[in-house]
Short mmCIF file of C-alpha atoms in Angstrom, two decimals:
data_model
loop_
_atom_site.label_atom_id
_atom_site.label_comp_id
_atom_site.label_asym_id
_atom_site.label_seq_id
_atom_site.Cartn_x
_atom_site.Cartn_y
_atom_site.Cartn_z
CA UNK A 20 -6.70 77.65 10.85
CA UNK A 21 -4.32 80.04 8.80
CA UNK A 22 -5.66 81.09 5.43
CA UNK A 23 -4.21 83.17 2.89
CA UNK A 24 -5.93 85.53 0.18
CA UNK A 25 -4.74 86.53 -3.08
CA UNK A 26 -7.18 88.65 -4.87
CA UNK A 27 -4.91 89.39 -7.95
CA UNK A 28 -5.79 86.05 -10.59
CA UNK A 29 -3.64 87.95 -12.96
CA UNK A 30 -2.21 91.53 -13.96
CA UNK A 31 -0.43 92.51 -16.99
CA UNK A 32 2.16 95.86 -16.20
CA UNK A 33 4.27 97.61 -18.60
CA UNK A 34 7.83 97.18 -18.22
CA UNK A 35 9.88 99.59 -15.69
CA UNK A 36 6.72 100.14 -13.75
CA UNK A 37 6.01 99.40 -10.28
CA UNK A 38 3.98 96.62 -9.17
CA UNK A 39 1.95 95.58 -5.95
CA UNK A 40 0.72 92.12 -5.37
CA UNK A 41 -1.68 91.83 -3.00
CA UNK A 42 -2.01 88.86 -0.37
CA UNK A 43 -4.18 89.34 2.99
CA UNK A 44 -4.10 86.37 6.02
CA UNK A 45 -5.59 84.93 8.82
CA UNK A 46 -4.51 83.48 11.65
CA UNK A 47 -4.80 83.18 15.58
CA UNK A 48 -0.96 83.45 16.36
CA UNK A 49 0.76 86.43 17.49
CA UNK A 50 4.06 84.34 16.15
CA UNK A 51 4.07 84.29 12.46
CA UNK A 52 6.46 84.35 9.06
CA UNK A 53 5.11 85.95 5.77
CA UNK A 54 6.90 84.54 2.66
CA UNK A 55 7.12 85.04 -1.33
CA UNK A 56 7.73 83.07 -3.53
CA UNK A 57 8.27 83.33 -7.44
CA UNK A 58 7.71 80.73 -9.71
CA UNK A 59 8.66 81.20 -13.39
CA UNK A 60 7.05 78.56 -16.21
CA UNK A 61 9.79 76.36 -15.89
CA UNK A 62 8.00 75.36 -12.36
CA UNK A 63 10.33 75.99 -10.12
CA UNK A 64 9.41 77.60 -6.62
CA UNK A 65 11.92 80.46 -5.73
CA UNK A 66 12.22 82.22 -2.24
CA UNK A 67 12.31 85.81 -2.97
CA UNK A 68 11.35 87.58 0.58
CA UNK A 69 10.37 87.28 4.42
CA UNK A 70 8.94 88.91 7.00
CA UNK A 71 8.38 87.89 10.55
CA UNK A 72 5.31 89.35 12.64
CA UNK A 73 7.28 90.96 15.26
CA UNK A 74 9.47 92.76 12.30
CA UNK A 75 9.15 96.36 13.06
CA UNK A 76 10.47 97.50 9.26
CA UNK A 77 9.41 96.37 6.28
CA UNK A 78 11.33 93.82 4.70
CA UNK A 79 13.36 94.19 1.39
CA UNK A 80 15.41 91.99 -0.71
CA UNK A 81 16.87 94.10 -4.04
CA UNK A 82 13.73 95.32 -6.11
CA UNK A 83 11.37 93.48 -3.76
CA UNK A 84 9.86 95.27 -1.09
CA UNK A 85 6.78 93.57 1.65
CA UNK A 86 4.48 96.12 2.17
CA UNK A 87 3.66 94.62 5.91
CA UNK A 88 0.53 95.60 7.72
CA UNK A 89 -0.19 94.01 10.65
CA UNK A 90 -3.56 95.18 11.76
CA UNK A 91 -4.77 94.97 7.79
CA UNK A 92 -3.16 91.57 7.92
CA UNK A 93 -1.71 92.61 4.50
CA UNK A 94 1.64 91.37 3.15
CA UNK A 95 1.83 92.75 -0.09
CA UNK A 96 4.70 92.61 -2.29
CA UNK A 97 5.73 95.70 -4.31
CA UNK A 98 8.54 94.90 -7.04
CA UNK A 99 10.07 98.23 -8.00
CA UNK A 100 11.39 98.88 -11.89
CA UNK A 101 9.67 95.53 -13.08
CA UNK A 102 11.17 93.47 -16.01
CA UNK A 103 10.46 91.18 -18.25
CA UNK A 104 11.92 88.47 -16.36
CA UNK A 105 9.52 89.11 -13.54
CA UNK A 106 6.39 87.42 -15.93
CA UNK A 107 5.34 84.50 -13.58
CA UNK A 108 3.23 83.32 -10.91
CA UNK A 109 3.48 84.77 -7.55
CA UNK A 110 2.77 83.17 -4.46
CA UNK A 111 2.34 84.66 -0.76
CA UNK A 112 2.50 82.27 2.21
CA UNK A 113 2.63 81.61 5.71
CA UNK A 114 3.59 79.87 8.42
CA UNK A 115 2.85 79.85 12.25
CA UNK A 116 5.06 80.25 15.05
CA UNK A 117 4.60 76.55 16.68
CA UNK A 118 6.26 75.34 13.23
CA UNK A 119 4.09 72.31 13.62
CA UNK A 120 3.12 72.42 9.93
CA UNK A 121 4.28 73.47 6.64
CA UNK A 122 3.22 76.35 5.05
CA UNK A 123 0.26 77.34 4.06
CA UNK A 124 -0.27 78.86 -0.02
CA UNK A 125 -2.14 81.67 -1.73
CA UNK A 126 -3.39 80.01 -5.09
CA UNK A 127 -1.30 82.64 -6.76
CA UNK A 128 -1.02 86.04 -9.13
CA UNK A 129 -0.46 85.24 -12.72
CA UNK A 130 2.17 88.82 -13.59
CA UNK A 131 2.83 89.46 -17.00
CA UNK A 132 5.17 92.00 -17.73
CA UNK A 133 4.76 93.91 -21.15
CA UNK A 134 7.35 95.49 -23.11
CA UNK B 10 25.17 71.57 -8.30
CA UNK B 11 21.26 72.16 -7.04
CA UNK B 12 20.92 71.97 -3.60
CA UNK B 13 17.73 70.06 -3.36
CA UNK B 14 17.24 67.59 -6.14
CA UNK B 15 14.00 65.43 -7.49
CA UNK B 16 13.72 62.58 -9.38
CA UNK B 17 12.54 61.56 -11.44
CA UNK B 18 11.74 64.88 -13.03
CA UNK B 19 8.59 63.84 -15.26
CA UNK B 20 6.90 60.27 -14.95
CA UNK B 21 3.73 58.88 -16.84
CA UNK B 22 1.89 56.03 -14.92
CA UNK B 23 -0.74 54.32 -15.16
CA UNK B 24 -3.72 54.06 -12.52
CA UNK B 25 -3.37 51.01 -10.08
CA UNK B 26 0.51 51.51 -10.36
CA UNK B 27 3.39 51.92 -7.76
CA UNK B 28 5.26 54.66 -8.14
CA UNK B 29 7.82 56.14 -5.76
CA UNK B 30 9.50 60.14 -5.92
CA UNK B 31 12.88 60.54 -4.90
CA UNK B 32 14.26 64.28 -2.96
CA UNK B 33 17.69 64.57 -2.06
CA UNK B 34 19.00 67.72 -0.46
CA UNK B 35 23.02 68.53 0.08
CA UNK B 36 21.91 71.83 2.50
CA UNK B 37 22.29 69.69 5.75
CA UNK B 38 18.42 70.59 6.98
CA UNK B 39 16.55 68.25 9.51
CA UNK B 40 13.50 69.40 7.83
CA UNK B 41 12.22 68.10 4.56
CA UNK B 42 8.72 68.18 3.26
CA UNK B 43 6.24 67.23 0.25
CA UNK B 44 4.36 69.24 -1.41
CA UNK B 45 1.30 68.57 -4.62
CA UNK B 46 0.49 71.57 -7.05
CA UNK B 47 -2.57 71.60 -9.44
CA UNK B 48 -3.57 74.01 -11.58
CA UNK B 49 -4.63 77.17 -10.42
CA UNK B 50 -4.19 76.43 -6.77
CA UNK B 51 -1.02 76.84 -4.46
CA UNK B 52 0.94 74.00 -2.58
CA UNK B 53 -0.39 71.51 -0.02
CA UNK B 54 1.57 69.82 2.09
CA UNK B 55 1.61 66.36 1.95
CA UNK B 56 4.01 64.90 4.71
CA UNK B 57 6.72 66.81 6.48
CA UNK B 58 9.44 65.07 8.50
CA UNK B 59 11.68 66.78 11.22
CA UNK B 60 14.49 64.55 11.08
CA UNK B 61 15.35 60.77 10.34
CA UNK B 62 12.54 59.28 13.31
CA UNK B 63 9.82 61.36 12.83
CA UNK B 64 7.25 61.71 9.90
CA UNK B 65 4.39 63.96 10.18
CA UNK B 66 0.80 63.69 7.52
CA UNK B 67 -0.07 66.95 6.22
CA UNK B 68 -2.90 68.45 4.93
CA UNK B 69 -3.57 66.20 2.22
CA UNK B 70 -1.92 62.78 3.03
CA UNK B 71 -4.82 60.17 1.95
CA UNK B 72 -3.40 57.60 -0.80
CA UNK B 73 0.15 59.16 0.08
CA UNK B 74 3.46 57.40 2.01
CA UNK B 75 6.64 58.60 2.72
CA UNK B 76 9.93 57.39 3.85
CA UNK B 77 12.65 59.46 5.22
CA UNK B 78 16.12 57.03 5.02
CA UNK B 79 18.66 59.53 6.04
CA UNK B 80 18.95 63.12 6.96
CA UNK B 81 19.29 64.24 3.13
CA UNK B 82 16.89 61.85 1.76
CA UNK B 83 13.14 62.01 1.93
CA UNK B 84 10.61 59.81 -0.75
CA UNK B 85 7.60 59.89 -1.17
CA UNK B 86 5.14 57.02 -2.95
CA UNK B 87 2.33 56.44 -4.52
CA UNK B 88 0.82 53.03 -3.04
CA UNK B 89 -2.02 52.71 -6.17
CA UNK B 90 -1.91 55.70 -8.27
CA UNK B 91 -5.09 57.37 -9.49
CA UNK B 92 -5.80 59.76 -12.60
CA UNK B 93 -6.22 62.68 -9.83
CA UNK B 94 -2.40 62.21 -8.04
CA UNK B 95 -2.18 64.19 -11.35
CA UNK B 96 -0.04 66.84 -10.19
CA UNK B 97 3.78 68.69 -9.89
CA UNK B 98 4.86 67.80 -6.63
CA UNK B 99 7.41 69.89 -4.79
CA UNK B 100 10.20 68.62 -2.44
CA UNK B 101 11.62 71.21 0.19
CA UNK B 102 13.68 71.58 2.82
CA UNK B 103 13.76 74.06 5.91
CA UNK B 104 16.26 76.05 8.27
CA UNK B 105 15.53 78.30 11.13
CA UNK B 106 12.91 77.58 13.73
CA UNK B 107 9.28 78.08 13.84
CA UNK B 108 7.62 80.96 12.15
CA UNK B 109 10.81 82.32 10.59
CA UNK B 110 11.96 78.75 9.01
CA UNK B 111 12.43 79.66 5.07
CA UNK B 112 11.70 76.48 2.95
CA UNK B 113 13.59 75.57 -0.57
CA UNK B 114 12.02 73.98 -2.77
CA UNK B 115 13.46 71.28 -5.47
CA UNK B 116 12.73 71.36 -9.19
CA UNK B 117 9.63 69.56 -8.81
CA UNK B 118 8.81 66.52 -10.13
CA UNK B 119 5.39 66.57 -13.16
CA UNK B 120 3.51 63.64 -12.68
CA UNK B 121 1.00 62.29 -15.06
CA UNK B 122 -1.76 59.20 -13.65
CA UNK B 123 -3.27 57.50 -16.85
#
């Protein structure tokens, strides 16, 4: 069965700094897709990022970087120059290869960005 | 215009009640899904459907039905709601193929069980 880890229940940062979320999985399948995905307090569930498990570079989308390492079975995500905007909850997930299933969720990291 | 819409968008019930939550999608995907959020955890999947004939149970499907009526539209219902269907519950759709399908998620839809 898959299973994803997020260690991080919440982390305040001060604006323009870096930030790393952490997420670590588990799963039997060579075949696999790492996603994150923001979700502001309004509640909706935005895609920000993916990264497939035979992706030899790390993937980036703008100010979002996955820090992807295979044999840690770490998929962090690093958001560069963070914002304001960026205060929400953060949520790493998975999926296998068969695409069988849905994916399967982190419970989350609660980021609040100070000014 | 949003590409995968939810209604209704918040709904208060009562237990023992029928209650039934639309998703519509405009994206032209074969692959729609339902979701449940509660506090503090992430998403479970409830039901997923590859296309119009075929209807999958998730993870959590117990006290759960859905009906897919078209390629865009996917609903899901509450036979006899309970005070713990208290949840948001996410609609989403899906393109690609196997691990590297990226789901989008509607609005959600906040529902409260009395």
């Amino acid at each position: 069965a898959q299973k994803i880890t997020q260690t991080q229940p919440g982390m305040f940062v001060q604006e323009k700094e870096a930030v790393t979320l952490d997420c670590t999985y588990d799963t039997s399948d060579q075949s696999y897709g790492l996603f994150w995905y923001k979700q502001p307090s309004s509640g909706e569930m935005i895609f920000l990022i993916y990264q497939g498990s035979y992706d030899e570079q790390n993937a980036t989308e703008g100010r979002y970087s996955l820090n992807f390492q295979k044999a840690r079975k770490s998929a962090n995500l690093v958001i560069s120059a963070s914002q304001l905007g960026d205060s929400a909850m953060y949520f790493c997930a998975m999926r296998d290869g068969g695409g069988a299933d849905g994916l399967t969720f982190g419970k989350g990291t609660h980021l609040i960005i100070q000014p | 215009d949003a590409d995968v819409t939810q209604t209704p968008r918040n709904r208060i019930t009562k237990t023992g009640k029928r209650i039934m939550l639309e998703c519509s999608q405009t994206k032209g995907h074969d692959r729609m899904y339902w979701y449940r959020q509660d506090p503090g955890l992430g998403l479970r999947l409830i039901y997923y459907s590859f296309d119009v004939k075929d209807i999958n149970k998730g993870e959590i499907s117990d006290g759960y039905s859905v009906s897919r009526q078209a390629q865009a539209k996917f609903s899901l219902s509450l036979e006899s709601a309970i005070p713990n269907q208290t949840a948001l519950y996410f609609c989403a759709t899906s393109e690609g193929t196997g691990a590297q399908e990226t789901q989008y998620f509607g609005p959600g839809t906040r529902l409260l069980v009395l």
